[in-house]
Amino acid sequence: MEAKNQLFDHVAQLLDEVKAYAINDAASLEQFRIRFLGSKNILKDVFAGIKDVPNERKKEFGQQVNAVKQLAEQRFSELEAQFKQKETDNGADVDVTRPSQTKPAGARHPVTLVKDELMQIFIRLNYTVVDGPEIEDDWHNFSALGMPEDHPARDMQDTFYVSTEPPVLLRTHTSNVQIRVMDALRKSGKQPPVRIVALGRTYRNETISARAHCTFNQIELLYIDEGVTFADMKQTLLYLAQELYGEKTTIRLRPSYFPFTEPSAEMDVSCFVCGGNGCAICKHSGWVEIGGCGMVDPVVLENCGIDSEKYTGFAFGFGLERIAILKYKINDIRLFTENDLRFLKQFEHL
Ligand code: PHE
């Protein structure tokens, strides 16, 4: 009888203990949990004593142990919420030293870097940035630019045709934008000045190699006004070269031919790697070729309804990959389109 009463007394003591247990922080709450609710909690031991309780009181004993357990659970869940709230309020569960999850950041493509730089240079010179279609008709890509039907640039081998009747093609250069801009000027009933820069993708049916690709980007410049001269073009090109490759850069214009400019020239810049002394980049000539330029052919102006007696202009078109290759010393043009992260990541800091 004694022993049995002791069992009931012990349960009563535990009930008091649960009621009076001093829980002031997360640590004491954890101790409380281990003692009354953990996997080896004291109530389990106490309940094991039920075998010594006479049958008629077993139910009562079970209920009392259960009451202790329920109270413990209730206190625990109330206080748990309270401490959790406190910890969050104090910022205690925010570890500010924990390294954040990094999201892989993209980098700008080297051609985009060059594009942006060129755009900025010409915006400073008050040029307007315009866009043109990459899928073009024969007129804008060839005919209006003074290319007769038997011109080599129109050869099927050079050009990707989307359809041949009527001829629709992937533009072979950004010079189509010249015609589009002059057409738009005529349609709006306005007269020059025209001062535009266009940057975009072009296509040619070339065998892909380290030096040539079937798709590349160009920058196109067109300036038309009264009294625009070759000297204006030269000065603009010099400014461009110095902005791109540094103040010491000089330029050289070599006579050349384009159907839509007269006179025409190829522009070289003094090699910015060796300063003109000769190195691998300039193939020991001291000069690197950048692209073509010239005075807009009067025929082209007349094709677009601009009075060639009154207005003159210059244009130039350079390959952006070429500029990027020289600027970042890239040795294979195919790298620009391969999407190899090892290549692209090198431009992360730029
Ligand atoms: N469109 C020419 C090319 O792609 C470059 C050029 C543009 C030349 C404008 C002169 C004037 O080769």
Short mmCIF file of C-alpha atoms and ligand atoms in Angstrom, two decimals:
data_model
loop_
_atom_site.label_atom_id
_atom_site.label_comp_id
_atom_site.label_asym_id
_atom_site.label_seq_id
_atom_site.Cartn_x
_atom_site.Cartn_y
_atom_site.Cartn_z
CA MET A 1 0.00 0.00 0.00
CA GLU A 2 2.86 2.30 1.02
CA ALA A 3 4.65 1.80 -2.27
CA LYS A 4 1.51 2.42 -4.22
CA ASN A 5 0.80 5.70 -2.44
CA GLN A 6 4.37 6.71 -3.10
CA LEU A 7 3.72 6.26 -6.80
CA PHE A 8 0.71 8.61 -6.63
CA ASP A 9 2.74 11.08 -4.55
CA HIS A 10 5.51 11.06 -7.12
CA VAL A 11 3.02 11.93 -9.90
CA ALA A 12 1.64 14.77 -7.77
CA GLN A 13 5.20 16.06 -7.20
CA LEU A 14 5.88 15.98 -10.91
CA LEU A 15 2.70 17.93 -11.57
CA ASP A 16 3.87 20.60 -9.14
CA GLU A 17 7.29 20.55 -10.77
CA VAL A 18 5.79 21.10 -14.20
CA LYS A 19 3.73 24.02 -12.89
CA ALA A 20 6.62 25.64 -11.05
CA TYR A 21 9.48 24.86 -13.46
CA ALA A 22 11.41 28.08 -14.03
CA ILE A 23 11.66 28.51 -17.74
CA ASN A 24 13.34 31.84 -18.56
CA ASP A 25 15.14 31.15 -21.76
CA ALA A 26 15.52 28.78 -24.65
CA ALA A 27 18.09 26.69 -22.74
CA SER A 28 15.88 26.05 -19.71
CA LEU A 29 12.97 25.30 -22.04
CA GLU A 30 15.10 22.65 -23.70
CA GLN A 31 15.92 21.09 -20.33
CA PHE A 32 12.23 21.07 -19.49
CA ARG A 33 11.45 19.38 -22.79
CA ILE A 34 14.08 16.68 -22.23
CA ARG A 35 12.81 15.99 -18.71
CA PHE A 36 9.10 15.77 -19.47
CA LEU A 37 8.72 15.24 -23.22
CA GLY A 38 11.98 13.83 -24.48
CA SER A 39 12.40 10.25 -25.70
CA LYS A 40 13.62 9.15 -22.24
CA ASN A 41 11.36 11.41 -20.22
CA ILE A 42 10.65 10.84 -16.56
CA LEU A 43 6.94 10.24 -17.09
CA LYS A 44 7.74 7.08 -19.02
CA ASP A 45 9.57 5.69 -15.97
CA VAL A 46 6.78 6.74 -13.66
CA PHE A 47 4.17 5.21 -15.90
CA ALA A 48 6.08 1.93 -15.90
CA GLY A 49 5.16 1.73 -12.18
CA ILE A 50 1.53 1.11 -13.16
CA LYS A 51 2.17 -2.58 -12.85
CA ASP A 52 2.39 -2.17 -9.06
CA VAL A 53 -0.86 -0.18 -8.87
CA PRO A 54 -3.93 -2.21 -7.89
CA ASN A 55 -6.26 -2.82 -10.80
CA GLU A 56 -9.08 -0.64 -9.48
CA ARG A 57 -6.77 2.40 -9.33
CA LYS A 58 -4.84 1.78 -12.57
CA LYS A 59 -7.21 4.01 -14.54
CA GLU A 60 -6.90 6.85 -12.03
CA PHE A 61 -3.10 6.50 -12.06
CA GLY A 62 -2.99 6.57 -15.84
CA GLN A 63 -5.15 9.69 -15.94
CA GLN A 64 -2.93 11.49 -13.46
CA VAL A 65 0.25 10.72 -15.36
CA ASN A 66 -1.47 11.83 -18.52
CA ALA A 67 -2.54 15.10 -16.91
CA VAL A 68 1.12 15.84 -16.08
CA LYS A 69 2.11 15.06 -19.64
CA GLN A 70 -0.60 17.28 -21.08
CA LEU A 71 0.33 20.18 -18.85
CA ALA A 72 3.98 19.77 -19.81
CA GLU A 73 3.05 19.79 -23.49
CA GLN A 74 0.89 22.86 -23.05
CA ARG A 75 3.58 24.82 -21.20
CA PHE A 76 6.15 23.76 -23.71
CA SER A 77 4.21 24.87 -26.76
CA GLU A 78 3.26 28.23 -25.18
CA LEU A 79 6.80 29.05 -24.15
CA GLU A 80 8.37 27.71 -27.29
CA ALA A 81 6.41 30.22 -29.39
CA GLN A 82 7.35 32.96 -26.95
CA PHE A 83 11.10 32.29 -27.09
CA LYS A 84 11.09 31.84 -30.82
CA GLN A 85 9.47 35.25 -31.16
CA LYS A 86 12.06 36.74 -28.79
CA GLU A 87 14.95 35.26 -30.72
CA THR A 88 13.66 36.67 -33.97
CA ASP A 89 13.02 40.06 -32.37
CA ASN A 90 16.60 40.16 -31.12
CA GLY A 91 17.84 38.94 -34.45
CA ALA A 92 19.41 36.04 -32.55
CA ASP A 93 18.60 33.48 -35.23
CA VAL A 94 19.99 35.67 -38.00
CA ASP A 95 23.64 34.88 -38.45
CA VAL A 96 24.98 37.92 -40.23
CA THR A 97 28.34 36.27 -40.78
CA ARG A 98 26.87 33.37 -42.73
CA PRO A 99 27.97 33.51 -46.36
CA SER A 100 25.00 34.34 -48.52
CA GLN A 101 23.93 32.06 -51.31
CA THR A 102 25.60 33.41 -54.37
CA LYS A 103 23.66 33.71 -57.56
CA PRO A 104 25.93 33.37 -60.56
CA ALA A 105 26.04 36.82 -62.11
CA GLY A 106 26.27 37.17 -65.85
CA ALA A 107 29.00 39.17 -67.53
CA ARG A 108 28.71 41.39 -70.55
CA HIS A 109 29.87 39.84 -73.79
CA PRO A 110 33.05 41.42 -75.21
CA VAL A 111 31.14 42.52 -78.31
CA THR A 112 28.56 44.20 -76.08
CA LEU A 113 31.38 45.96 -74.22
CA VAL A 114 32.76 47.31 -77.49
CA LYS A 115 29.25 48.22 -78.68
CA ASP A 116 28.55 50.20 -75.53
CA GLU A 117 31.87 52.00 -75.72
CA LEU A 118 31.35 52.98 -79.36
CA MET A 119 27.82 54.09 -78.66
CA GLN A 120 29.04 56.37 -75.90
CA ILE A 121 31.74 57.87 -78.12
CA PHE A 122 29.25 58.79 -80.84
CA ILE A 123 26.52 59.93 -78.47
CA ARG A 124 29.10 62.42 -77.19
CA LEU A 125 29.54 63.61 -80.79
CA ASN A 126 25.77 64.13 -81.02
CA TYR A 127 25.02 61.12 -83.22
CA THR A 128 21.66 59.36 -82.90
CA VAL A 129 21.71 55.60 -82.36
CA VAL A 130 19.40 53.82 -84.79
CA ASP A 131 18.50 50.24 -85.54
CA GLY A 132 17.76 48.38 -88.76
CA PRO A 133 16.42 44.99 -89.83
CA GLU A 134 18.70 41.96 -90.10
CA ILE A 135 16.38 40.38 -92.67
CA GLU A 136 16.49 42.75 -95.59
CA ASP A 137 15.36 43.14 -99.18
CA ASP A 138 17.62 43.45 -102.16
CA TRP A 139 17.08 47.19 -102.55
CA HIS A 140 18.26 48.25 -99.10
CA ASN A 141 21.17 45.81 -98.87
CA PHE A 142 22.48 46.07 -102.45
CA SER A 143 20.70 48.02 -105.18
CA ALA A 144 20.30 51.36 -103.44
CA LEU A 145 23.95 51.13 -102.39
CA GLY A 146 25.08 51.11 -105.99
CA MET A 147 25.65 47.39 -106.31
CA PRO A 148 24.71 46.19 -109.76
CA GLU A 149 23.19 42.76 -110.08
CA ASP A 150 26.43 41.15 -111.17
CA HIS A 151 28.43 42.58 -108.26
CA PRO A 152 30.40 39.89 -106.43
CA ALA A 153 28.89 40.86 -103.07
CA ARG A 154 25.53 39.67 -104.38
CA ASP A 155 26.83 36.26 -105.24
CA MET A 156 24.86 33.45 -103.63
CA GLN A 157 28.11 32.31 -102.03
CA ASP A 158 28.47 35.51 -100.09
CA THR A 159 24.89 36.01 -99.06
CA PHE A 160 22.32 33.98 -97.16
CA TYR A 161 19.05 34.25 -99.04
CA VAL A 162 15.81 33.69 -97.15
CA SER A 163 13.97 33.64 -100.49
CA THR A 164 15.08 34.42 -104.02
CA GLU A 165 11.78 35.51 -105.58
CA PRO A 166 11.52 38.27 -104.47
CA PRO A 167 15.04 38.37 -103.02
CA VAL A 168 14.99 38.49 -99.24
CA LEU A 169 18.29 38.02 -97.44
CA LEU A 170 20.22 38.30 -94.22
CA ARG A 171 21.97 41.65 -94.43
CA THR A 172 25.61 41.38 -95.41
CA HIS A 173 26.51 44.68 -93.73
CA THR A 174 24.90 47.42 -91.66
CA SER A 175 24.97 49.80 -94.64
CA ASN A 176 21.31 48.92 -95.22
CA VAL A 177 20.64 51.26 -92.28
CA GLN A 178 22.04 54.17 -94.32
CA ILE A 179 19.33 53.63 -96.92
CA ARG A 180 16.58 53.08 -94.33
CA VAL A 181 17.50 56.31 -92.55
CA MET A 182 17.60 58.35 -95.77
CA ASP A 183 14.30 56.79 -96.90
CA ALA A 184 12.68 57.69 -93.60
CA LEU A 185 13.99 61.25 -93.97
CA ARG A 186 12.43 61.56 -97.41
CA LYS A 187 9.11 60.09 -96.22
CA SER A 188 8.92 62.56 -93.36
CA GLY A 189 9.61 65.41 -95.83
CA LYS A 190 12.79 66.46 -93.98
CA GLN A 191 16.22 67.37 -95.30
CA PRO A 192 19.68 66.62 -93.88
CA PRO A 193 21.57 66.92 -91.55
CA VAL A 194 21.64 63.21 -90.88
CA ARG A 195 23.93 62.05 -88.14
CA ILE A 196 23.39 58.43 -87.16
CA VAL A 197 25.23 55.43 -85.78
CA ALA A 198 23.93 51.86 -86.12
CA LEU A 199 25.32 48.78 -84.42
CA GLY A 200 24.18 45.27 -85.17
CA ARG A 201 24.53 41.79 -86.52
CA THR A 202 25.42 40.95 -90.10
CA TYR A 203 25.71 37.67 -92.03
CA ARG A 204 27.88 36.34 -94.80
CA ASN A 205 28.14 32.91 -96.30
CA GLU A 206 31.76 32.41 -95.30
CA THR A 207 33.61 29.29 -94.27
CA ILE A 208 34.05 29.53 -90.53
CA SER A 209 37.65 29.74 -89.37
CA ALA A 210 39.69 31.48 -86.67
CA ARG A 211 39.65 34.68 -88.79
CA ALA A 212 36.20 34.60 -90.46
CA HIS A 213 32.67 33.80 -89.40
CA CYS A 214 29.26 33.62 -91.07
CA THR A 215 27.87 36.08 -88.52
CA PHE A 216 29.51 39.12 -87.01
CA ASN A 217 28.63 42.63 -85.87
CA GLN A 218 29.29 45.98 -87.43
CA ILE A 219 29.15 49.64 -86.54
CA GLU A 220 27.88 51.94 -89.29
CA LEU A 221 28.21 55.71 -89.26
CA LEU A 222 26.52 58.15 -91.59
CA TYR A 223 26.86 61.93 -91.58
CA ILE A 224 25.25 64.04 -94.28
CA ASP A 225 25.03 67.81 -94.34
CA GLU A 226 26.00 70.80 -96.46
CA GLY A 227 29.76 71.02 -96.85
CA VAL A 228 30.79 67.75 -95.22
CA THR A 229 34.28 66.87 -96.46
CA PHE A 230 36.81 64.07 -96.43
CA ALA A 231 38.69 66.05 -93.78
CA ASP A 232 35.65 65.83 -91.47
CA MET A 233 35.64 62.08 -91.91
CA LYS A 234 39.34 61.83 -91.21
CA GLN A 235 39.02 63.87 -88.05
CA THR A 236 36.06 61.78 -86.84
CA LEU A 237 38.00 58.59 -87.49
CA LEU A 238 41.06 59.92 -85.68
CA TYR A 239 38.91 60.87 -82.71
CA LEU A 240 37.35 57.41 -82.71
CA ALA A 241 40.74 55.67 -82.86
CA GLN A 242 42.13 57.76 -80.01
CA GLU A 243 39.07 57.22 -77.85
CA LEU A 244 39.29 53.47 -78.44
CA TYR A 245 43.01 52.84 -78.30
CA GLY A 246 44.52 55.85 -76.55
CA GLU A 247 45.68 59.40 -77.32
CA LYS A 248 48.90 58.38 -79.03
CA THR A 249 47.07 56.44 -81.72
CA THR A 250 47.37 57.69 -85.29
CA ILE A 251 45.42 56.58 -88.35
CA ARG A 252 46.20 55.90 -91.98
CA LEU A 253 43.73 55.84 -94.87
CA ARG A 254 44.51 53.61 -97.84
CA PRO A 255 42.63 54.06 -101.14
CA SER A 256 40.02 51.37 -101.58
CA TYR A 257 36.74 50.68 -103.35
CA PHE A 258 33.14 50.37 -102.21
CA PRO A 259 30.21 50.67 -104.62
CA PHE A 260 28.48 53.17 -102.35
CA THR A 261 31.33 55.56 -101.49
CA GLU A 262 33.57 57.71 -103.65
CA PRO A 263 36.36 58.15 -102.83
CA SER A 264 36.69 55.11 -100.58
CA ALA A 265 39.35 54.09 -98.11
CA GLU A 266 40.41 51.41 -95.67
CA MET A 267 41.35 52.71 -92.28
CA ASP A 268 44.33 51.40 -90.33
CA VAL A 269 45.26 52.46 -86.81
CA SER A 270 48.80 52.54 -85.50
CA CYS A 271 49.37 49.36 -83.52
CA PHE A 272 48.51 50.19 -79.91
CA VAL A 273 50.33 47.08 -78.67
CA CYS A 274 53.79 47.91 -79.99
CA GLY A 275 53.20 51.62 -80.67
CA GLY A 276 53.95 51.06 -84.36
CA ASN A 277 57.28 49.28 -83.92
CA GLY A 278 55.99 45.94 -85.14
CA CYS A 279 54.63 42.94 -83.23
CA ALA A 280 52.52 39.80 -83.73
CA ILE A 281 49.21 41.69 -83.47
CA CYS A 282 50.06 44.03 -86.37
CA LYS A 283 51.98 41.31 -88.18
CA HIS A 284 55.10 43.48 -87.85
CA SER A 285 53.69 46.24 -90.05
CA GLY A 286 52.98 48.71 -87.24
CA TRP A 287 49.37 49.10 -88.50
CA VAL A 288 46.11 47.23 -87.96
CA GLU A 289 43.16 47.39 -90.31
CA ILE A 290 39.85 48.42 -88.77
CA GLY A 291 37.36 48.81 -91.64
CA GLY A 292 36.08 50.71 -94.66
CA CYS A 293 34.97 54.26 -95.13
CA GLY A 294 34.37 56.93 -97.75
CA MET A 295 32.33 59.87 -99.02
CA VAL A 296 28.75 58.80 -99.73
CA ASP A 297 28.47 58.28 -103.51
CA PRO A 298 26.18 60.94 -105.07
CA VAL A 299 24.25 58.09 -106.72
CA VAL A 300 23.31 56.75 -103.30
CA LEU A 301 22.14 60.20 -102.18
CA GLU A 302 20.03 60.59 -105.32
CA ASN A 303 18.61 57.05 -104.87
CA CYS A 304 17.24 58.28 -101.58
CA GLY A 305 15.96 61.62 -102.86
CA ILE A 306 18.75 63.78 -101.39
CA ASP A 307 20.09 66.59 -103.57
CA SER A 308 23.72 65.56 -104.17
CA GLU A 309 24.58 69.03 -105.49
CA LYS A 310 23.68 70.52 -102.15
CA TYR A 311 24.62 67.79 -99.68
CA THR A 312 27.65 65.62 -99.11
CA GLY A 313 28.35 63.03 -96.49
CA PHE A 314 30.65 60.35 -95.22
CA ALA A 315 30.07 56.85 -93.96
CA PHE A 316 32.09 54.10 -92.42
CA GLY A 317 31.56 50.50 -91.38
CA PHE A 318 33.78 48.54 -89.01
CA GLY A 319 33.61 45.02 -87.63
CA LEU A 320 32.99 44.97 -83.89
CA GLU A 321 34.58 41.56 -83.42
CA ARG A 322 37.71 42.95 -85.07
CA ILE A 323 37.78 45.87 -82.65
CA ALA A 324 37.21 43.47 -79.72
CA ILE A 325 39.86 41.03 -80.95
CA LEU A 326 42.43 43.81 -80.98
CA LYS A 327 41.30 45.40 -77.75
CA TYR A 328 41.18 42.19 -75.70
CA LYS A 329 43.80 40.24 -77.69
CA ILE A 330 41.45 37.41 -78.65
CA ASN A 331 42.97 34.98 -81.11
CA ASP A 332 39.92 33.21 -82.57
CA ILE A 333 36.72 34.82 -83.85
CA ARG A 334 34.76 31.61 -83.18
CA LEU A 335 35.07 32.22 -79.42
CA PHE A 336 32.48 35.01 -79.68
CA THR A 337 29.69 32.61 -80.60
CA GLU A 338 30.64 29.46 -78.72
CA ASN A 339 29.18 30.50 -75.36
CA ASP A 340 32.10 28.93 -73.53
CA LEU A 341 31.89 30.19 -69.94
CA ARG A 342 35.66 29.98 -69.52
CA PHE A 343 35.95 32.60 -72.26
CA LEU A 344 33.01 34.77 -71.22
CA LYS A 345 34.01 34.86 -67.54
CA GLN A 346 37.21 36.67 -68.45
CA PHE A 347 35.14 39.79 -69.09
CA GLU A 348 33.35 39.74 -65.73
CA HIS A 349 35.34 42.61 -64.26
CA LEU A 350 34.95 44.91 -67.28
N1 PHE B 1 29.65 48.13 -95.65
C1 PHE B 1 31.05 47.98 -95.85
C2 PHE B 1 31.45 46.54 -95.54
O1 PHE B 1 30.74 45.86 -94.89
C3 PHE B 1 31.85 48.92 -94.99
C4 PHE B 1 31.60 50.36 -95.34
C5 PHE B 1 30.59 51.06 -94.72
C6 PHE B 1 32.42 51.02 -96.25
C7 PHE B 1 30.39 52.39 -95.03
C8 PHE B 1 32.23 52.34 -96.54
C9 PHE B 1 31.25 53.03 -95.94
O2 PHE B 1 32.48 46.06 -95.91
#
